[in-house]
Coordinates of N, CA and C in Angstrom, one line a residue:
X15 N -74.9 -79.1 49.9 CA -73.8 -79.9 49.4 C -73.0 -79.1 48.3
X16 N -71.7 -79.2 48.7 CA -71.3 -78.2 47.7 C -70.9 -79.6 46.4
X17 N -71.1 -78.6 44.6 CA -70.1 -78.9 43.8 C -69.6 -80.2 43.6
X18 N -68.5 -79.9 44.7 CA -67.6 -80.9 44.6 C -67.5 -82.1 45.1
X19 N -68.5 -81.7 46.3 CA -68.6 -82.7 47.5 C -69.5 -84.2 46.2
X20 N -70.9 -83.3 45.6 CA -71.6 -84.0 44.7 C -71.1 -84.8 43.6
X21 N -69.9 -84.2 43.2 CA -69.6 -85.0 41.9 C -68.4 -85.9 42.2
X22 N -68.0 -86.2 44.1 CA -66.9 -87.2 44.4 C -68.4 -88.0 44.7
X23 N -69.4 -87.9 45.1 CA -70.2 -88.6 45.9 C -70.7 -89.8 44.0
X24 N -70.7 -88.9 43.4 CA -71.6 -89.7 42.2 C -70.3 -90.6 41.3
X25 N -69.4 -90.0 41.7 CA -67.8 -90.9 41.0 C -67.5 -91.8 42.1
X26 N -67.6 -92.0 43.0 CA -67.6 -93.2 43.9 C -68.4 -94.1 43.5
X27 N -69.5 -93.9 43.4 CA -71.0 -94.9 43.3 C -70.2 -95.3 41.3
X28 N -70.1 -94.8 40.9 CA -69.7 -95.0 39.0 C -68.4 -96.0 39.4
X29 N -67.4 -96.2 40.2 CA -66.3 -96.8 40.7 C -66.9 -97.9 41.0
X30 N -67.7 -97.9 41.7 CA -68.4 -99.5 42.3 C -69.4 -100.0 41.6
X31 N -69.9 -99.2 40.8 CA -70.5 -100.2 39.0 C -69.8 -100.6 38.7
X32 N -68.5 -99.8 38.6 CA -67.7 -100.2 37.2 C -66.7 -101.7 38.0
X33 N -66.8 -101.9 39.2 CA -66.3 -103.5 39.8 C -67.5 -104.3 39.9
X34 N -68.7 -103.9 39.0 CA -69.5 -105.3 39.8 C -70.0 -105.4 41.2
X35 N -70.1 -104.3 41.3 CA -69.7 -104.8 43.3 C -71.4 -104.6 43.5
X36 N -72.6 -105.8 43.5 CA -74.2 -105.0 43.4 C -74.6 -104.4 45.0
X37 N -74.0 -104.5 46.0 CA -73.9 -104.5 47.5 C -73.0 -102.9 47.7
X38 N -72.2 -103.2 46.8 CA -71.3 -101.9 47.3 C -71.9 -100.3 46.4
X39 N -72.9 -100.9 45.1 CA -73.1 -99.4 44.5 C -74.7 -99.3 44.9
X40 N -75.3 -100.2 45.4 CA -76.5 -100.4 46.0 C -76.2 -99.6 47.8
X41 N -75.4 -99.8 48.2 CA -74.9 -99.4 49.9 C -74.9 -97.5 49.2
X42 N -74.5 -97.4 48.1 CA -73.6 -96.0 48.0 C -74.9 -94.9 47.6
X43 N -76.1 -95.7 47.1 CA -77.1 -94.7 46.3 C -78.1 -94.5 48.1
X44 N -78.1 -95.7 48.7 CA -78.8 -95.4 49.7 C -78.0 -94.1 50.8
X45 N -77.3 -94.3 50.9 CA -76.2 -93.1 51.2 C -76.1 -91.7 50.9
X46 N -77.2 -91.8 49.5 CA -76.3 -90.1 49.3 C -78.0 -89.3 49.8
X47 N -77.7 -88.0 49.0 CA -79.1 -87.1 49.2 C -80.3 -87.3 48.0
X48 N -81.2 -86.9 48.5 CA -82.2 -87.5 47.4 C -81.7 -87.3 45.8
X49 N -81.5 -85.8 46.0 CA -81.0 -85.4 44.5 C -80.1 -86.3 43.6
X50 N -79.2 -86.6 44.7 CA -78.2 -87.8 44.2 C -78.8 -89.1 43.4
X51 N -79.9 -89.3 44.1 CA -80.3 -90.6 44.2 C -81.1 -91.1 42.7
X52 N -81.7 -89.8 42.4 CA -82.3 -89.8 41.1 C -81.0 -90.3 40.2
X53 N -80.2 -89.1 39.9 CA -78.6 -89.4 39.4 C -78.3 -90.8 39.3
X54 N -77.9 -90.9 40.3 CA -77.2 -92.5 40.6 C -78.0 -93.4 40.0
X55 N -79.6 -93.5 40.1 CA -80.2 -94.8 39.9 C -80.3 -94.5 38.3
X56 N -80.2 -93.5 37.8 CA -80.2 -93.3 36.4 C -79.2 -93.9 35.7
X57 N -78.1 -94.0 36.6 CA -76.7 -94.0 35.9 C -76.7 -95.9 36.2
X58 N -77.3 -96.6 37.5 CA -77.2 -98.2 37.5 C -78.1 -98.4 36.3
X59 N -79.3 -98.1 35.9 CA -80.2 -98.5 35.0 C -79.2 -98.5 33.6
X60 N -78.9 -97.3 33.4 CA -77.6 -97.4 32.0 C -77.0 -98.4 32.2
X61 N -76.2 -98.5 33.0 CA -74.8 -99.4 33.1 C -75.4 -101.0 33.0
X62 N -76.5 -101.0 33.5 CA -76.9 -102.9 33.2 C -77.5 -102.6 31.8
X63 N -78.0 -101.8 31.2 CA -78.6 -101.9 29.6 C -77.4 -102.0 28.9
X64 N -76.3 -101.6 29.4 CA -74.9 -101.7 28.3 C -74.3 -103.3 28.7
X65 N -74.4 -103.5 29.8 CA -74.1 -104.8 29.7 C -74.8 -105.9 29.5
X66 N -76.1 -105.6 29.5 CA -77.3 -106.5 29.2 C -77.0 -106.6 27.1
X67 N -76.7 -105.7 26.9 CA -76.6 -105.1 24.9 C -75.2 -105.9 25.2
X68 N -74.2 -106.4 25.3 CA -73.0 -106.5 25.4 C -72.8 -107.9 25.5
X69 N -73.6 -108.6 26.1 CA -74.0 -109.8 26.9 C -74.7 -110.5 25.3
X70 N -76.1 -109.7 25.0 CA -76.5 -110.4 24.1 C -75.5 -110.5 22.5
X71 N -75.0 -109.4 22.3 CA -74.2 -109.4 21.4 C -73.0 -110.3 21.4
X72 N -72.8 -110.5 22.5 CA -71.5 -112.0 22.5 C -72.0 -113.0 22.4
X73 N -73.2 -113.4 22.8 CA -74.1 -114.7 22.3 C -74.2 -114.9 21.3
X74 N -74.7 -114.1 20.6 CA -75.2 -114.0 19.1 C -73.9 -114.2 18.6
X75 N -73.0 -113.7 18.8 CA -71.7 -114.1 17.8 C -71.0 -115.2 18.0
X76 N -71.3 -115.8 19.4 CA -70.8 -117.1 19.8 C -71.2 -118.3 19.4
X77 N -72.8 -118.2 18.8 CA -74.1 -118.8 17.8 C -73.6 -119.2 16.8
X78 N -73.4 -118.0 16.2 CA -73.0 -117.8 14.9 C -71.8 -118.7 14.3
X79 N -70.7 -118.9 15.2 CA -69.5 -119.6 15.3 C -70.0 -120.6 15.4
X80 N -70.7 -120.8 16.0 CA -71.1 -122.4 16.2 C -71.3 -123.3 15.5
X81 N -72.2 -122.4 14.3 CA -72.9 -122.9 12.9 C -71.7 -122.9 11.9
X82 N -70.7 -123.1 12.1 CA -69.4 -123.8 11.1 C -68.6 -124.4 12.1
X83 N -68.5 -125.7 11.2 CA -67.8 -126.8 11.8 C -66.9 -126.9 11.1
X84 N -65.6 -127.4 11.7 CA -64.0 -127.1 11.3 C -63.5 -128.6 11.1
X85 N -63.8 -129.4 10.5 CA -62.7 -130.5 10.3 C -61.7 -130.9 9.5
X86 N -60.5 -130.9 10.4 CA -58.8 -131.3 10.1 C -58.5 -132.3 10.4
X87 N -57.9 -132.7 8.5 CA -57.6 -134.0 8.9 C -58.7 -135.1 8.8
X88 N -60.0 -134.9 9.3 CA -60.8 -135.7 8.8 C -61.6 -136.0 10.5
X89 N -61.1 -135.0 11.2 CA -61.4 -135.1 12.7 C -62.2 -133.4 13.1
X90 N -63.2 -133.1 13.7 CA -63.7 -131.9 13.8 C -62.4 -131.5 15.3
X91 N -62.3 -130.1 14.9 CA -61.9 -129.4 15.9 C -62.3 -128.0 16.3
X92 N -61.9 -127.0 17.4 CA -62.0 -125.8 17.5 C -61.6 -124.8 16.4
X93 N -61.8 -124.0 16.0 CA -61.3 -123.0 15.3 C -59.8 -122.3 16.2
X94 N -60.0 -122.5 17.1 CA -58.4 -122.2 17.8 C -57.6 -122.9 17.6
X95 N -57.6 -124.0 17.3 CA -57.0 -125.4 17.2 C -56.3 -125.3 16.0
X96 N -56.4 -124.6 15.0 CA -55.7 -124.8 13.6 C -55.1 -123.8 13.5
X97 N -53.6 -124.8 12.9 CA -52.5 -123.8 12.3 C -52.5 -123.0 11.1
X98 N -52.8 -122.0 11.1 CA -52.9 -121.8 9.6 C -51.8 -121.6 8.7
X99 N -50.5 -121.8 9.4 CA -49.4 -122.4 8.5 C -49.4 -123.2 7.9
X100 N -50.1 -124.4 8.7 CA -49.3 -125.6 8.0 C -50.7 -126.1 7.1
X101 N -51.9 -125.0 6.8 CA -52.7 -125.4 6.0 C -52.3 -125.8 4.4
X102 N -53.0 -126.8 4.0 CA -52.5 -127.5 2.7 C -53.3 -127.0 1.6
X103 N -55.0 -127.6 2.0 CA -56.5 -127.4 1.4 C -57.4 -127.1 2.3
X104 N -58.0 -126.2 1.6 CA -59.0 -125.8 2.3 C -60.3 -126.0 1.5
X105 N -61.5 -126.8 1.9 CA -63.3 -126.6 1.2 C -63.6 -126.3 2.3
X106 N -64.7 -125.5 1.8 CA -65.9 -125.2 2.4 C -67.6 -125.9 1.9
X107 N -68.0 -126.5 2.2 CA -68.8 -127.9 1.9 C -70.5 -126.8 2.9
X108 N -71.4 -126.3 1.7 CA -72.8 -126.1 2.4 C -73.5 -126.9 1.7
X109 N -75.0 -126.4 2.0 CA -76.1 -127.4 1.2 C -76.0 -128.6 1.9
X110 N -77.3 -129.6 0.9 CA -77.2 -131.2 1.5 C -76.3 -131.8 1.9
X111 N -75.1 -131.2 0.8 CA -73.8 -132.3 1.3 C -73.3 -132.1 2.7
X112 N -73.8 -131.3 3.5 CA -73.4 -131.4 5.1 C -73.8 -132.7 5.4
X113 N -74.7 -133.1 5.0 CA -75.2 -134.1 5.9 C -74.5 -135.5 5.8
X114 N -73.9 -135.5 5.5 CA -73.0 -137.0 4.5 C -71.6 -137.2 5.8
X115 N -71.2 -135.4 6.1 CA -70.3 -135.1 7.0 C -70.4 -135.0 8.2
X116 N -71.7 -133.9 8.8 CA -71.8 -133.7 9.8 C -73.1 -134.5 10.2
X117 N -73.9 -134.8 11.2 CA -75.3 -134.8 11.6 C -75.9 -133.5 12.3
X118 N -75.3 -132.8 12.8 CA -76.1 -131.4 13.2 C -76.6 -131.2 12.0
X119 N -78.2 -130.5 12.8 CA -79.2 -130.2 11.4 C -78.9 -128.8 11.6
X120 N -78.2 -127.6 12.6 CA -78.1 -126.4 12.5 C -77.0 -126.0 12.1
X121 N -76.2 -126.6 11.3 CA -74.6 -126.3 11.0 C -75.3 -125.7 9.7
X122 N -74.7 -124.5 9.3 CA -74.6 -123.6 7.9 C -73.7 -124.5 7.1
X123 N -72.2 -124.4 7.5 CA -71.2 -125.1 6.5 C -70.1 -126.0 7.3
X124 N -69.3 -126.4 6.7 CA -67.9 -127.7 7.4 C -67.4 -127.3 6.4
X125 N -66.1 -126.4 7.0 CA -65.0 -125.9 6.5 C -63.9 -127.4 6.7
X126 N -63.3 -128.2 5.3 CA -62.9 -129.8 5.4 C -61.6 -128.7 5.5
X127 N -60.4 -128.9 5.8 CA -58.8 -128.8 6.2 C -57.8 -129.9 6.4
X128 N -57.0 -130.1 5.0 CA -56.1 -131.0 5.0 C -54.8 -130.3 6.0
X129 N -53.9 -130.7 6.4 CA -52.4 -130.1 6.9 C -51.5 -130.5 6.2
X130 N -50.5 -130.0 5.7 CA -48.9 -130.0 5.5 C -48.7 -131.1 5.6
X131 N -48.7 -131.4 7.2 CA -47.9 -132.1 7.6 C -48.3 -133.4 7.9
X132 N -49.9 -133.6 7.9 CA -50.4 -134.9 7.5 C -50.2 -135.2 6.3
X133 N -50.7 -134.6 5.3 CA -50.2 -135.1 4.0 C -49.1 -135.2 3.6
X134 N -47.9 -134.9 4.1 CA -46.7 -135.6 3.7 C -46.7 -136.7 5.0
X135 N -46.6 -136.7 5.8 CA -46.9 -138.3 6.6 C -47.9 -139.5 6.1
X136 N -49.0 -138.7 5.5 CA -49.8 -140.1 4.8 C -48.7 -140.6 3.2
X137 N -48.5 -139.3 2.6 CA -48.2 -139.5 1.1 C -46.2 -140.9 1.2
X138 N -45.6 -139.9 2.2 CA -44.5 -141.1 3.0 C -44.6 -142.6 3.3
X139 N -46.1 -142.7 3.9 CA -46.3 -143.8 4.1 C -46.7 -144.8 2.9
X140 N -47.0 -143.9 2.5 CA -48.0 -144.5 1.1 C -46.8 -145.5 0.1
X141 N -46.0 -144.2 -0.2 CA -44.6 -144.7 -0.8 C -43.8 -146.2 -0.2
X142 N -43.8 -145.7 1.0 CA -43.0 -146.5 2.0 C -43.5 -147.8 1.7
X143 N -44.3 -147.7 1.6 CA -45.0 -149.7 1.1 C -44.8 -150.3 0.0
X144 N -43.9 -149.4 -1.1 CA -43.5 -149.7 -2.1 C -42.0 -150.0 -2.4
X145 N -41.0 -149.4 -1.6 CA -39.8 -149.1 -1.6 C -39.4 -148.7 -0.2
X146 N -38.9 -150.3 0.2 CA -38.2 -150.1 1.6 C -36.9 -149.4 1.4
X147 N -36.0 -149.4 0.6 CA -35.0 -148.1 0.7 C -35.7 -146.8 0.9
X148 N -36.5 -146.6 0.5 CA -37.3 -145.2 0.5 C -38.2 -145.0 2.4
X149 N -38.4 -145.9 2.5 CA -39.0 -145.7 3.8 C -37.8 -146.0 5.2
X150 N -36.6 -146.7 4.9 CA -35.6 -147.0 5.4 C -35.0 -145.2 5.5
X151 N -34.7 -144.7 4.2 CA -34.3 -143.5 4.5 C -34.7 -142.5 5.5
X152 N -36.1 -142.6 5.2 CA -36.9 -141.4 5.6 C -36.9 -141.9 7.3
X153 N -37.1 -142.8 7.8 CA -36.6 -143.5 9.0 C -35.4 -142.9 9.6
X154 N -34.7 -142.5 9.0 CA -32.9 -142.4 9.4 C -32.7 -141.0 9.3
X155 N -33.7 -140.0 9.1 CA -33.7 -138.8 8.7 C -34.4 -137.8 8.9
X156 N -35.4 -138.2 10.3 CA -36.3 -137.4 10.5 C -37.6 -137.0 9.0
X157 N -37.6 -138.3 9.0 CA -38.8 -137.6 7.5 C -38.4 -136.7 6.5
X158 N -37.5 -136.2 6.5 CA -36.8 -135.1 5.7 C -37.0 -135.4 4.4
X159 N -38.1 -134.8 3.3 CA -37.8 -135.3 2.0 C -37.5 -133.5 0.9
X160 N -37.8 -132.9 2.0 CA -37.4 -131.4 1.2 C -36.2 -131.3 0.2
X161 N -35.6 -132.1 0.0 CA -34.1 -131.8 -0.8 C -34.5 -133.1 -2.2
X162 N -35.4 -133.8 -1.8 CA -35.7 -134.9 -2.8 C -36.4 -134.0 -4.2
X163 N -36.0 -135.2 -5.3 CA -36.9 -134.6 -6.5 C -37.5 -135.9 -6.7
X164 N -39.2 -135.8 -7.0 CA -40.2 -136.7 -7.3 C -39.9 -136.3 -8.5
X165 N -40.3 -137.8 -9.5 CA -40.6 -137.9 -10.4 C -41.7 -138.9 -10.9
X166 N -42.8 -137.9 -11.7 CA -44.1 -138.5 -11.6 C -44.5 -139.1 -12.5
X167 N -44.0 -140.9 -13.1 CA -44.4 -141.0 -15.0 C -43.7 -140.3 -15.7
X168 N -42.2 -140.1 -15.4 CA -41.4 -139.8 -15.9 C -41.0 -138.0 -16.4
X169 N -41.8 -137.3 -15.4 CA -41.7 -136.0 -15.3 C -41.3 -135.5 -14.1
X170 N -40.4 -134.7 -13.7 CA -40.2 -134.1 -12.7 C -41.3 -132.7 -11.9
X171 N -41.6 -133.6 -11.1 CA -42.5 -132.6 -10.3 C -41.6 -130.7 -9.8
X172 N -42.4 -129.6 -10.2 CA -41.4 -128.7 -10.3 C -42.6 -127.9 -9.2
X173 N -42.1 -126.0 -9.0 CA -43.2 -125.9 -9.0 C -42.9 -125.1 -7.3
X174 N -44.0 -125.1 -6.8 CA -44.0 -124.7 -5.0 C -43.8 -125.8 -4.5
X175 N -43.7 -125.7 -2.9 CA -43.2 -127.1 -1.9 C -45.2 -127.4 -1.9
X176 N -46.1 -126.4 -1.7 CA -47.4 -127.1 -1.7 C -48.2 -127.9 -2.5
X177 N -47.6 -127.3 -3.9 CA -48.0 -128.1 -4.8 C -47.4 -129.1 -4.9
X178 N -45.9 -130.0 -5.0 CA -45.8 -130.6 -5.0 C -46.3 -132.0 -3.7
X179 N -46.3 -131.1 -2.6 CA -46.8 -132.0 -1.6 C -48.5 -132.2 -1.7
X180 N -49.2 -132.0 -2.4 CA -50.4 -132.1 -2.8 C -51.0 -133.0 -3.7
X181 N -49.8 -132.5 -5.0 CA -50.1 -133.7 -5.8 C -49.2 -135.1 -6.0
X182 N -48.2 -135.2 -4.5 CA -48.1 -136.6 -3.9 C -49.2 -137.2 -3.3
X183 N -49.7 -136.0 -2.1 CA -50.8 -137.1 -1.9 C -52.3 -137.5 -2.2
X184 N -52.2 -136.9 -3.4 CA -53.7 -137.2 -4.4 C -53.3 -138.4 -5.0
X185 N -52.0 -139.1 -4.6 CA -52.0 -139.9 -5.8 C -52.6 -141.2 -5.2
X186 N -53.4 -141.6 -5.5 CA -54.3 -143.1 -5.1 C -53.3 -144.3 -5.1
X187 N -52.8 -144.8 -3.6 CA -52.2 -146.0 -3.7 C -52.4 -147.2 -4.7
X188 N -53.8 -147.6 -5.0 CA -53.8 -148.4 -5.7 C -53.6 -148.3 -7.1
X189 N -53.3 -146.9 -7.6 CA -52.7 -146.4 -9.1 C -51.6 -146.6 -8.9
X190 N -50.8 -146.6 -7.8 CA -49.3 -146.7 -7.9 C -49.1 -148.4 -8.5
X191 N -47.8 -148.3 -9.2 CA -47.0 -149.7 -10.2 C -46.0 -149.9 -8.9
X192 N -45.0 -148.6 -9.1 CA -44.1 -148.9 -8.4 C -43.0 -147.9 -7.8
X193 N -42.1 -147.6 -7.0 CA -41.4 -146.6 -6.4 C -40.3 -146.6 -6.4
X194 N -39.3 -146.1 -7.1 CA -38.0 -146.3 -7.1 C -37.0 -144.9 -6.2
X195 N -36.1 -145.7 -5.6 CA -35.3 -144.7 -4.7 C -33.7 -144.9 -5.1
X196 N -33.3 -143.7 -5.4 CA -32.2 -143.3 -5.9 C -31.2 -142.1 -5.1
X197 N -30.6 -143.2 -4.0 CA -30.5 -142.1 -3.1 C -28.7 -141.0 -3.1
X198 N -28.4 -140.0 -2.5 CA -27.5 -139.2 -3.5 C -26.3 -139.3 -3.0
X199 N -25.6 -139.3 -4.0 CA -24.1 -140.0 -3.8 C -23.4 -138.3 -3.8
X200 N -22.9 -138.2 -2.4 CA -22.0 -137.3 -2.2 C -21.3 -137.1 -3.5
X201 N -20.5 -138.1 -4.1 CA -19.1 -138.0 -4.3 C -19.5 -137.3 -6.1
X202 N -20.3 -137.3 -6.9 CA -20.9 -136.9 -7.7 C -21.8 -135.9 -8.0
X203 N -22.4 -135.4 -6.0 CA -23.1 -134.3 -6.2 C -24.9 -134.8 -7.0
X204 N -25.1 -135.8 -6.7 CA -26.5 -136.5 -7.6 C -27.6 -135.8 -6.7
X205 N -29.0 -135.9 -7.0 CA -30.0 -135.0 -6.0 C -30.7 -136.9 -5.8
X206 N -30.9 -136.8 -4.8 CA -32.0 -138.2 -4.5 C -33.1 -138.2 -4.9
X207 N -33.5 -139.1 -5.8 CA -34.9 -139.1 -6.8 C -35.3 -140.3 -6.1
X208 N -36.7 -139.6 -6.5 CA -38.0 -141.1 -6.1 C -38.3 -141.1 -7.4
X209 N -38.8 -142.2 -8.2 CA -39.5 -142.3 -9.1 C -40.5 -143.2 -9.0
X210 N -41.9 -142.4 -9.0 CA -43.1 -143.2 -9.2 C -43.5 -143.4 -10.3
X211 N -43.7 -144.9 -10.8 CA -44.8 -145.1 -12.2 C -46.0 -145.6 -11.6
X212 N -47.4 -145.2 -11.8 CA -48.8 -145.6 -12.1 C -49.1 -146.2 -13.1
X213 N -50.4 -146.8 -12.8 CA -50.7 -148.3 -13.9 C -51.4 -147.2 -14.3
X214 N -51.4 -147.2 -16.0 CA -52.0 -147.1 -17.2 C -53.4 -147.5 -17.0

């Protein structure tokens, strides 16, 4: 056998490992010359230890994932499942206190994840029960409160858009007094103020 004849015969048989085919690289070793055969069965024995090493190493890391639990919003979900835009807060919760959260006794940690965009829909609503102009607005506007200035006990909330949407919705409905909506008059150029007072 010449050379060349040998090294198309053993790249054929490496072609039909490399598809899975167990019928087709099993047909190709029975096929060749003995010398071949040594070769070839050398070369199937490799090829399943790389995918047998390949196989266990995705497990293991699939495990591994498994042992942190992702709840957003107060609901568990996939780790594909979250936006990490519209993240607000993020804990990471190990030790006993899993158990309060989760019941798996093999979970490592519960990563808790507030959103953006829940917390301004709960913090909206929250308001909303205080000042129907304020929830009438937000009704007629697509929720839009980005152009609004909070005022909190008589301080203007300043600052990032996350901070301020954070420390709206930390604020405990039942500390709230009351909600005032002050909405903006073109003709003066005014900005639309909320003002919240909490009980003392």
């Amino acid at each position: 056998m010449s050379t060349f004849k040998h090294n198309k015969n053993i790249k054929n048989v490496v072609l039909s490992l490399s598809k899975y085919s167990v019928h087709g690289f099993y047909g190709q070793i029975h096929r060749q010359a003995p010398g071949d055969k040594v070769i070839l069965c050398m070369l199937t024995v490799l090829f399943f230890l790389f995918l047998s090493e390949n196989t266990l190493a995705q497990t293991k890391n699939d495990t591994l994932n498994d042992k942190v639990v992702y709840i957003v919003n107060g609901i568990p979900v996939s780790k594909d499942k979250i936006n990490n835009e519209d993240i607000l807060t993020k804990d990471v919760i190990k030790g006993p206190s899993i158990a309060a959260l989760h019941s798996e006794k093999e979970i490592d940690s519960v990563i808790l994840i507030i959103t953006k965009s829940s917390a301004i829909t709960q913090y909206q609503k929250k308001f909303g029960t205080f000042s129907k102009k304020y929830k009438s607005y937000l009704d007629t506007h697509q929720n839009n409160d980005e152009d609004f200035i909070y005022v909190l006990d008589g301080v203007q909330l300043k600052g990032k858009r996350n901070d301020i949407i954070k420390t709206l919705y930390e604020i405990p409905s039942k500390k709230i007094k009351e909600v005032g909506f002050n909405k903006k008059q073109s003709t003066d150029g005014s900005a639309t103020l909320v003002i919240i007072n909490t009980k003392q």
